[in-house]
Short mmCIF file of C-alpha atoms in Angstrom, two decimals:
data_model
loop_
_atom_site.label_atom_id
_atom_site.label_comp_id
_atom_site.label_asym_id
_atom_site.label_seq_id
_atom_site.Cartn_x
_atom_site.Cartn_y
_atom_site.Cartn_z
CA LEU A 19 -1.82 9.82 8.97
CA ALA A 20 1.55 10.25 10.69
CA CYS A 21 3.06 6.78 10.15
CA SER A 22 6.13 6.27 12.29
CA HIS A 23 8.18 4.76 9.47
CA CYS A 24 7.20 7.10 6.64
CA TYR A 25 9.97 8.50 4.45
CA ALA A 26 7.59 11.17 3.18
CA ALA A 27 7.66 13.23 6.37
CA CYS A 28 6.95 16.87 5.50
CA HIS A 29 8.92 19.76 6.97
CA GLY A 30 8.48 23.29 5.76
CA PRO A 31 6.77 24.40 2.55
CA GLN A 32 6.09 21.67 0.01
CA THR A 33 6.20 21.99 -3.76
CA GLU A 34 4.27 19.69 -6.04
CA LEU A 35 3.75 19.38 -9.75
CA THR A 36 0.70 21.14 -11.09
CA THR A 37 -1.87 19.02 -12.88
CA ASP A 38 -0.54 20.09 -16.27
CA GLN A 39 3.05 19.33 -15.24
CA ALA A 40 2.04 15.91 -13.94
CA LEU A 41 0.12 15.11 -17.13
CA ALA A 42 3.22 16.10 -19.15
CA VAL A 43 5.38 13.72 -17.10
CA ILE A 44 2.89 10.93 -17.75
CA ASP A 45 3.01 11.70 -21.47
CA ASP A 46 6.83 11.47 -21.38
CA LEU A 47 6.70 8.16 -19.48
CA ALA A 48 4.20 6.74 -21.95
CA ALA A 49 6.39 7.84 -24.84
CA PHE A 50 9.27 5.95 -23.25
CA LYS A 51 7.01 2.83 -23.18
CA VAL A 52 7.05 2.66 -19.41
CA PRO A 53 4.75 -0.30 -18.63
CA VAL A 54 3.38 0.79 -15.24
CA ILE A 55 3.05 3.87 -13.07
CA LEU A 56 2.73 3.45 -9.28
CA PHE A 57 0.99 6.39 -7.61
CA SER A 58 2.27 6.47 -4.03
CA GLY A 59 3.04 9.02 -1.35
CA GLY A 60 2.65 9.66 1.55
CA GLU A 61 -0.95 9.17 0.55
CA PRO A 62 -1.88 9.57 -3.13
CA PHE A 63 -5.57 10.16 -2.52
CA VAL A 64 -4.96 13.48 -0.73
CA ARG A 65 -4.17 14.87 -4.20
CA GLU A 66 -7.40 16.23 -5.67
CA ASP A 67 -6.48 15.51 -9.27
CA ILE A 68 -5.32 11.94 -8.68
CA PHE A 69 -8.08 10.38 -10.76
CA THR A 70 -7.40 12.80 -13.61
CA LEU A 71 -3.76 11.67 -13.62
CA ALA A 72 -4.60 7.97 -13.26
CA ALA A 73 -7.20 8.06 -16.06
CA HIS A 74 -4.76 9.87 -18.32
CA ALA A 75 -2.11 7.20 -17.75
CA VAL A 76 -4.58 4.40 -18.54
CA GLN A 77 -5.65 6.19 -21.71
CA LYS A 78 -2.00 6.33 -22.70
CA GLY A 79 -1.76 2.57 -22.37
CA VAL A 80 0.15 2.55 -19.11
CA ARG A 81 -0.87 0.16 -16.33
CA VAL A 82 -1.84 2.10 -13.18
CA VAL A 83 -1.18 0.88 -9.64
CA PHE A 84 -1.85 2.61 -6.32
CA SER A 85 0.04 2.30 -3.06
CA THR A 86 -2.19 3.68 -0.32
CA ASN A 87 -3.12 3.39 3.32
CA GLY A 88 -6.71 2.95 2.13
CA THR A 89 -8.28 5.23 4.70
CA LEU A 90 -9.69 7.61 2.06
CA ILE A 91 -11.18 4.95 -0.22
CA ASP A 92 -14.90 5.31 0.26
CA ASP A 93 -17.54 3.86 -2.04
CA ALA A 94 -17.26 6.70 -4.52
CA ARG A 95 -13.48 6.40 -4.82
CA ALA A 96 -13.72 2.62 -5.06
CA GLU A 97 -16.15 3.04 -7.98
CA GLU A 98 -13.81 5.51 -9.69
CA ILE A 99 -10.84 3.13 -9.28
CA LYS A 100 -12.88 0.39 -10.93
CA LYS A 101 -14.22 2.72 -13.68
CA ILE A 102 -10.76 4.01 -14.64
CA GLY A 103 -9.37 0.53 -14.95
CA VAL A 104 -6.72 0.58 -12.21
CA SER A 105 -5.09 -2.84 -12.29
CA TYR A 106 -3.92 -3.14 -8.68
CA VAL A 107 -4.19 -1.41 -5.32
CA GLY A 108 -1.67 -2.16 -2.58
CA ILE A 109 -3.00 -1.28 0.86
CA SER A 110 -0.78 -0.99 3.94
CA ILE A 111 -1.58 -3.34 6.81
CA ASP A 112 1.22 -3.59 9.33
CA GLY A 113 -0.06 -6.13 11.85
CA THR A 114 -2.99 -6.72 14.11
CA GLU A 115 -5.48 -3.90 14.60
CA GLN A 116 -3.70 -2.69 17.73
CA VAL A 117 -0.24 -2.87 16.21
CA HIS A 118 -1.35 -1.27 12.92
CA ASP A 119 -3.10 1.69 14.57
CA ALA A 120 -0.03 2.34 16.77
CA PHE A 121 2.25 2.10 13.73
CA ARG A 122 0.06 4.52 11.78
CA ARG A 123 -0.52 6.78 14.82
CA HIS A 124 -4.21 6.92 14.10
CA PRO A 125 -6.90 5.00 16.05
CA GLY A 126 -9.32 3.39 13.63
CA ALA A 127 -6.89 3.29 10.69
CA TYR A 128 -6.94 -0.51 10.52
CA ARG A 129 -10.73 -0.66 10.19
CA LEU A 130 -10.73 2.01 7.52
CA SER A 131 -8.05 0.12 5.54
CA LEU A 132 -9.88 -3.17 5.85
CA ALA A 133 -13.10 -1.53 4.71
CA ALA A 134 -11.26 -0.21 1.63
CA ILE A 135 -9.96 -3.71 0.83
CA ARG A 136 -13.49 -5.08 0.99
CA ARG A 137 -14.93 -2.26 -1.13
CA LEU A 138 -12.37 -2.85 -3.86
CA GLN A 139 -12.68 -6.64 -3.82
CA LYS A 140 -16.45 -6.30 -4.08
CA ARG A 141 -15.90 -4.42 -7.31
CA GLY A 142 -13.42 -6.92 -8.70
CA VAL A 143 -10.31 -4.74 -8.24
CA LYS A 144 -7.17 -6.73 -7.43
CA VAL A 145 -5.90 -5.82 -3.96
CA GLY A 146 -2.76 -6.75 -2.05
CA LEU A 147 -1.18 -5.99 1.32
CA ARG A 148 1.90 -3.89 1.94
CA VAL A 149 3.89 -4.42 5.15
CA THR A 150 6.93 -2.54 6.42
CA MET A 151 8.75 -4.79 8.86
CA THR A 152 10.28 -3.45 12.10
CA ARG A 153 10.79 -4.90 15.58
CA ASP A 154 7.48 -3.30 16.53
CA ASN A 155 5.37 -5.42 14.18
CA VAL A 156 7.39 -8.36 12.92
CA ALA A 157 5.66 -10.68 15.41
CA SER A 158 2.40 -9.81 13.64
CA ILE A 159 3.41 -11.37 10.34
CA PRO A 160 1.36 -14.55 10.98
CA ALA A 161 -1.66 -12.38 11.81
CA VAL A 162 -1.28 -10.53 8.50
CA PHE A 163 -1.17 -13.84 6.60
CA LYS A 164 -4.24 -14.98 8.51
CA LEU A 165 -5.98 -11.79 7.36
CA MET A 166 -4.98 -12.65 3.77
CA ARG A 167 -6.50 -16.11 4.10
CA ASP A 168 -9.67 -14.85 5.84
CA GLU A 169 -10.26 -12.05 3.34
CA ARG A 170 -8.95 -13.95 0.29
CA ILE A 171 -6.35 -11.29 -0.49
CA PRO A 172 -4.08 -12.77 -3.20
CA ARG A 173 -0.87 -10.76 -2.81
CA ILE A 174 1.49 -9.46 -0.13
CA CYS A 175 4.61 -7.27 -0.33
CA LEU A 176 6.91 -7.05 2.67
CA TYR A 177 9.49 -4.27 2.91
CA HIS A 178 12.44 -3.30 5.05
CA LEU A 179 12.47 0.03 6.86
CA VAL A 180 13.82 2.94 4.79
CA TYR A 181 16.00 5.28 6.86
CA ALA A 182 14.56 8.54 5.55
CA GLY A 183 11.93 10.98 6.69
CA ARG A 184 10.27 9.77 9.88
CA GLY A 185 11.80 6.39 9.21
CA ALA A 186 15.15 7.79 10.31
CA GLU A 187 13.66 8.48 13.73
CA ILE A 188 13.04 4.78 14.32
CA ALA A 189 16.14 3.31 12.70
CA ALA A 190 16.92 1.55 15.94
CA HIS A 191 13.68 -0.42 15.52
CA ASP A 192 14.92 -2.03 12.32
CA LEU A 193 15.47 -5.77 12.24
CA SER A 194 18.91 -7.16 12.87
CA HIS A 195 20.29 -9.62 10.35
CA ALA A 196 19.22 -12.49 12.62
CA GLU A 197 15.73 -11.03 13.09
CA ALA A 198 15.38 -10.49 9.35
CA ARG A 199 16.41 -14.08 8.70
CA ALA A 200 13.85 -15.29 11.24
CA ALA A 201 11.19 -13.13 9.62
CA LEU A 202 12.00 -14.60 6.23
CA GLY A 203 11.54 -18.07 7.67
CA THR A 204 8.14 -17.05 8.98
CA ILE A 205 7.17 -15.59 5.59
CA ILE A 206 8.22 -18.79 3.80
CA ALA A 207 6.31 -20.95 6.27
CA GLU A 208 3.17 -18.82 6.11
CA THR A 209 3.29 -18.76 2.28
CA GLY A 210 3.70 -22.50 2.18
CA ALA A 211 0.72 -22.87 4.50
CA CYS A 212 -1.40 -20.80 2.13
CA PHE A 213 -0.46 -23.04 -0.81
CA LYS A 214 -1.13 -26.19 1.17
CA ALA A 215 -4.55 -24.80 2.13
CA GLY A 216 -5.34 -24.40 -1.58
CA PHE A 217 -4.91 -20.65 -1.54
CA PRO A 218 -1.87 -19.78 -3.68
CA VAL A 219 -0.66 -16.27 -2.96
CA GLU A 220 1.77 -13.90 -4.61
#
């Protein structure tokens, strides 16, 4: 995708760790007793060896978490996530379908992400939502909480805009202090409503 807020915007040639280098880093982290490794991006599932790395981390006793837009999680990848023993997958949903697809600059992204959530939940993998708040989507927070209730998604993480990569291009869309305070009030109210409805959320 080409998400408008992404700090992983790529310009020029990119260098990445080889598989062997990445495995060595995981070995070092495990030796340091790091409790969890979060594979993120950009999009972690564009890396062809991602399951090799994730499985290695699990075998080393490290809890593995993914942060993903979910668009590449088909049935086969969902099965592999379950098989490896990934403990949590955070999937980005930034508002209603219309708002999300505009935010992600990809028509159909919302439906692909929602399909991934359902595939993982069907297999008993814990899933949560990840939301980056800007003036373009903050009004959609209640809709995201409604999605949580409707789909029985137990966790949500809400983030501020990071002024790096493409995120620097939309810095003017960040929330003001007053808007952030109002958003926090909405988050508290929506969380409270979930609890009152008998659906405690993280």
